CSV table of C-alpha atoms in Angstrom, one decimal:
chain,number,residue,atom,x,y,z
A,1,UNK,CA,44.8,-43.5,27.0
A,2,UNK,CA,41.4,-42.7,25.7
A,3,UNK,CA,40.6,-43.6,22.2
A,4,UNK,CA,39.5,-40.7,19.9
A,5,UNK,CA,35.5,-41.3,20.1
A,6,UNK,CA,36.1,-41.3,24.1
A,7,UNK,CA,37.7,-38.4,23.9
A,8,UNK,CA,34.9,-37.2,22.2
A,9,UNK,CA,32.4,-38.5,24.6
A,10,UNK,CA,34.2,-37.4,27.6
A,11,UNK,CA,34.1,-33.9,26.1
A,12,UNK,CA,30.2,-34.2,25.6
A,13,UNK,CA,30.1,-35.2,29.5
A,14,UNK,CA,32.1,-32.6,30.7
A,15,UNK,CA,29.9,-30.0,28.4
A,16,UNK,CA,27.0,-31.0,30.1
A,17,UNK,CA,27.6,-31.5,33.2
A,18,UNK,CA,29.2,-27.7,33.3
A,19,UNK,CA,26.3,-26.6,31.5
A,20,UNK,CA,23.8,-27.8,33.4
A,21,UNK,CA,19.9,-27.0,32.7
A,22,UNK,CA,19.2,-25.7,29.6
A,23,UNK,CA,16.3,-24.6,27.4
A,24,UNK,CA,17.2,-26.6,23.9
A,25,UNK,CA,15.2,-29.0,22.7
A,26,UNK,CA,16.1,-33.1,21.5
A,27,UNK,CA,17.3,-31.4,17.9
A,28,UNK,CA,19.0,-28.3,19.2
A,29,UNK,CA,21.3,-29.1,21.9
A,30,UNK,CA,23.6,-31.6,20.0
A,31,UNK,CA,24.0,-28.5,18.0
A,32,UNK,CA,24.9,-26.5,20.4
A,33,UNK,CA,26.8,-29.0,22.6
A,34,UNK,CA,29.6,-29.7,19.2
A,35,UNK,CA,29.2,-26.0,18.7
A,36,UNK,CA,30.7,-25.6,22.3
A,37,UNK,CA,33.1,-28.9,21.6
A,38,UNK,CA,34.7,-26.9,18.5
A,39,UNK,CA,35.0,-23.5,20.1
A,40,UNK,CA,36.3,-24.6,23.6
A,41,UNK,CA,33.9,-21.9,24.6
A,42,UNK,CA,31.0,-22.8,27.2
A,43,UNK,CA,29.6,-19.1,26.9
A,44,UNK,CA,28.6,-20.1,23.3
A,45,UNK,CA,25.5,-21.7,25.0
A,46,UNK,CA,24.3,-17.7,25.6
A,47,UNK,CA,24.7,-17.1,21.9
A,48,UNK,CA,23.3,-20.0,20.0
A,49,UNK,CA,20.0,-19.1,18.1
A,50,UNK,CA,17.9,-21.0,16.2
A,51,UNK,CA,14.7,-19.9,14.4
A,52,UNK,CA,11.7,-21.3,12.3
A,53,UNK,CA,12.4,-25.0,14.1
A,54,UNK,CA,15.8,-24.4,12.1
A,55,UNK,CA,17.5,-27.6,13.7
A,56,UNK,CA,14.6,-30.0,13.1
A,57,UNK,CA,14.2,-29.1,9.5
A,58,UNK,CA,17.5,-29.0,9.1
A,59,UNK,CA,17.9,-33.0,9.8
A,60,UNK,CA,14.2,-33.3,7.5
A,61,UNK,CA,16.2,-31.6,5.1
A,62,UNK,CA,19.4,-34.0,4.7
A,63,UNK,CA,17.6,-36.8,5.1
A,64,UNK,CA,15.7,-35.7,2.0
A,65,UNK,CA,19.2,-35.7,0.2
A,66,UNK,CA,19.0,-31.8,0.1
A,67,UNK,CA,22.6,-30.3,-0.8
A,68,UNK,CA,24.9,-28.5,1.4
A,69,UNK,CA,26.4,-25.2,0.0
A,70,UNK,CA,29.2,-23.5,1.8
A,71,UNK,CA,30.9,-20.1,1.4
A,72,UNK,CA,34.6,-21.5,1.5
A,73,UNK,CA,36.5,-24.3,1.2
A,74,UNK,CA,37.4,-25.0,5.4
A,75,UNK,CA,33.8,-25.6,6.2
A,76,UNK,CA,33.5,-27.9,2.8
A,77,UNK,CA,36.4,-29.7,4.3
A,78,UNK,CA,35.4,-30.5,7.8
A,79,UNK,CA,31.9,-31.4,6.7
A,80,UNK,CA,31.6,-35.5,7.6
A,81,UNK,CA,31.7,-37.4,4.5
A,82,UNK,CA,30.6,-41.0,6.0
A,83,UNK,CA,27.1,-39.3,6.8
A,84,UNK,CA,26.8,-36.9,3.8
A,85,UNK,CA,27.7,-40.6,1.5
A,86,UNK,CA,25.4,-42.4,3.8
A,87,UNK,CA,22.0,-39.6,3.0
A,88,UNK,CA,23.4,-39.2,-0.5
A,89,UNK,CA,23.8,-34.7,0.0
A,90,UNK,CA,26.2,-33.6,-2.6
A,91,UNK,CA,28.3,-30.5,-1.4
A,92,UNK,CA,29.4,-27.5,-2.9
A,93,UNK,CA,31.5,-24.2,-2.9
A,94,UNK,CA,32.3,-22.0,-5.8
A,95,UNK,CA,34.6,-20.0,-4.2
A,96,UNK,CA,37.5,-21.1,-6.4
A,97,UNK,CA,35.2,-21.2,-9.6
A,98,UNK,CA,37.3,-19.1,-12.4
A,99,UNK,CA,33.7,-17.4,-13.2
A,100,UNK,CA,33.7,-16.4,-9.9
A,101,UNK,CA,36.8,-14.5,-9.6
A,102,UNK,CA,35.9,-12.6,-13.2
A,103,UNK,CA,33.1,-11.5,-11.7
A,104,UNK,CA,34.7,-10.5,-8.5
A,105,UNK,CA,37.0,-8.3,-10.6
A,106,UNK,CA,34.2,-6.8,-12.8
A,107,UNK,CA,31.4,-6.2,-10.1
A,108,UNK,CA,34.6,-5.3,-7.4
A,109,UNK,CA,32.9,-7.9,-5.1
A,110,UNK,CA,34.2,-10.0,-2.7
A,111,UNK,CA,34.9,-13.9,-4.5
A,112,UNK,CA,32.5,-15.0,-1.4
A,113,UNK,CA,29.5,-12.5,-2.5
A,114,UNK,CA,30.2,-13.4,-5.8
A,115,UNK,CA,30.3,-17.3,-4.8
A,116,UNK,CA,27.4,-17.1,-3.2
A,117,UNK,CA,25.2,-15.7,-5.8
A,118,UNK,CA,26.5,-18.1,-8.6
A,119,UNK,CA,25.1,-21.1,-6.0
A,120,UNK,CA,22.1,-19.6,-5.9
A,121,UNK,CA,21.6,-19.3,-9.5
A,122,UNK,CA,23.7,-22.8,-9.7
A,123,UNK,CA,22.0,-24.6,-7.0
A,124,UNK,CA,18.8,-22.8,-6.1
A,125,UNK,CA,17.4,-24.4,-2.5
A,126,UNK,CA,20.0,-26.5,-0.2
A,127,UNK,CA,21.2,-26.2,3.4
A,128,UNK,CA,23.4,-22.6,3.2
A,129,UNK,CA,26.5,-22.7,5.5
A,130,UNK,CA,28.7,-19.4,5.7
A,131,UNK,CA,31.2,-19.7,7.9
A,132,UNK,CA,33.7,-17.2,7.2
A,133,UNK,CA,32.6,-14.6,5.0
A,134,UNK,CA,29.9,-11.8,5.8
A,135,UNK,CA,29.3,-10.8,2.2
A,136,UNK,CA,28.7,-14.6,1.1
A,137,UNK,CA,25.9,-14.2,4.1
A,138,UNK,CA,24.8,-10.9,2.6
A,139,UNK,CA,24.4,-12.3,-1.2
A,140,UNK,CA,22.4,-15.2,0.1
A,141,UNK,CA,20.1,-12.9,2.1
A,142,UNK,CA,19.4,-10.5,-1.0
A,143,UNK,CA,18.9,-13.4,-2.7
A,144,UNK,CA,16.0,-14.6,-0.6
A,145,UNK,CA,14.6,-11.3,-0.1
A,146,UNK,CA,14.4,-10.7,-4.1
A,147,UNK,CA,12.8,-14.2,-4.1
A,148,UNK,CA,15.6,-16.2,-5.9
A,149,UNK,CA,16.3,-18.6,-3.4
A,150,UNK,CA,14.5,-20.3,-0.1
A,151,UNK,CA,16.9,-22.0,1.3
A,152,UNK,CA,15.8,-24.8,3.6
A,153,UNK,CA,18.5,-24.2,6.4
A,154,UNK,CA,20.5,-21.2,6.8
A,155,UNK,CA,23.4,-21.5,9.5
A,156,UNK,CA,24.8,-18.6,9.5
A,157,UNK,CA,27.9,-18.2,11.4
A,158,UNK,CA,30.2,-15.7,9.6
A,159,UNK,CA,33.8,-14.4,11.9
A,160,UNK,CA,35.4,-11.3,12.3
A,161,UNK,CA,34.9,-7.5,13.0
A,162,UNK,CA,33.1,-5.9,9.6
A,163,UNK,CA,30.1,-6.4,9.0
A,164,UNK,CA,29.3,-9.5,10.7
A,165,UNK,CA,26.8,-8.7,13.2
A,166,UNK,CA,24.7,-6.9,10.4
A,167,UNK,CA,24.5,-9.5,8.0
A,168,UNK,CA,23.3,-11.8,11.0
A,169,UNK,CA,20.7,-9.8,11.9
A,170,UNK,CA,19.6,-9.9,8.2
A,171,UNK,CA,19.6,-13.8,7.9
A,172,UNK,CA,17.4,-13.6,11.4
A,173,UNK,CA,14.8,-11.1,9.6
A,174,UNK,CA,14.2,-13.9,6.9
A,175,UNK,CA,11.3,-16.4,7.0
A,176,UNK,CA,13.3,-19.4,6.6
A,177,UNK,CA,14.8,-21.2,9.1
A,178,UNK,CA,18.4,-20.1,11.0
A,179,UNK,CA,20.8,-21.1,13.4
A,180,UNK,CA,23.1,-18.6,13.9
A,181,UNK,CA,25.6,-17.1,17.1
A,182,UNK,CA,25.0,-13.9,17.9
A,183,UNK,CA,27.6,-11.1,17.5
A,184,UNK,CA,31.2,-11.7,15.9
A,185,UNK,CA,31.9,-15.0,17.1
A,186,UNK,CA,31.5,-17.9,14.4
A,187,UNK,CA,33.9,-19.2,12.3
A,188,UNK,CA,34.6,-22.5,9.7
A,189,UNK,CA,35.2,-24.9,12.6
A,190,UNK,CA,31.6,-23.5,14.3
A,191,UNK,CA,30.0,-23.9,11.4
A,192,UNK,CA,30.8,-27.2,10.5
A,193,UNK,CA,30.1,-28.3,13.8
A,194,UNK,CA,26.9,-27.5,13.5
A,195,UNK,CA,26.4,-28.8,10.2
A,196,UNK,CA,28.0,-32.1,11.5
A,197,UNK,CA,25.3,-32.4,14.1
A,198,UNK,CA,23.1,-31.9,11.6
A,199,UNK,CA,24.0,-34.3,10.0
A,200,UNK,CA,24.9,-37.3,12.7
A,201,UNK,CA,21.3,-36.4,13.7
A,202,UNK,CA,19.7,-37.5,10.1
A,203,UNK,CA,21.7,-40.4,10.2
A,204,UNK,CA,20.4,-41.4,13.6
A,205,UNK,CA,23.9,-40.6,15.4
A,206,UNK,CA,24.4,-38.1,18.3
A,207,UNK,CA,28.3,-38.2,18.6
């Protein structure tokens, strides 16, 4: 029986050997190969998108002891601890902040939008990861846009049927580097993947 890190490996070998030739560079593809891992979902390699050289300042980011900001609690939870503790990147989510839900009722805003925007005031520039909630995606994009925020990594992987797509294509209009999957796909376990890689990747790891 293989042990869990062979599994792991084994995984990584099947991915790429079904894969096959592909255009991402040294930074990008463990990204998109634990991406794929997560999802069980090869055709993820079609809709993996990165901008502004997002993955390589992404690991230049963490290993500056930048910190991670994520719309809910999943992706907070599946984030590796051993190389966050290891680079020193504190981790947050407001979205169970008892501000936050006041101002959800008053503003009748989602807790996620509202999250989000008390990060940004709370926080200011960090690696962003949304992967659940389009309005938490749609805060932090306003935010940038009204010059609030530049955040030095946006992934930006939000699920679902309303509204997703649109505020993907907003975090791709920004000038400040984004890895995202195009249309609805996304979710907490893709997102954290890709933070994970990120993250393995600044603390010289690949698995």
């Amino acid at each position: 029986m293989l042990k869990p890190h062979e599994i792991v490996l084994e995984s990584f070998r099947i991915i790429e050997s079904e894969v096959g030739e592909h255009t991402f560079d040294a930074h990008e593809w463990p990204v998109v190969r634990r991406i794929i891992h997560a999802a069980g979902d090869l055709d993820l390699i079609h809709a993996v998108s990165f901008t502004r050289d997002a993955a390589c300042e992404g690991v230049r980011a963490l290993q500056e002891g930048v910190p991670i900001v994520t719309d809910v609690n999943m992706v907070a939870a599946g984030v590796h601890k051993p190389a966050r503790a290891a680079l020193g990147v504190d981790l947050h989510c407001f979205i169970d902040a008892p501000e936050v839900a006041q101002s959800a009722r008053e503003q009748e805003r989602t807790r996620s939008y509202c999250a989000m925007r008390k990060a940004v005031h709370d926080i200011g520039s960090a690696v962003y990861v949304v992967g659940n909630a389009p309005t938490a995606l749609f805060a932090l994009c306003e935010s940038v846009s009204q010059g609030r925020v530049s955040p030095r990594l946006i992934i930006a992987m939000p699920v679902g049927f309303v509204s997703v797509v649109e505020s993907k294509a907003q975090a791709l209009a920004l000038e400040v580097p984004v890895i995202t999957v195009h249309g609805r796909k996304g979710g907490s376990a893709v997102a954290t993947a890709a933070m994970n890689a990120l993250l393995l990747m600044a603390t010289d790891q690949t698995s």
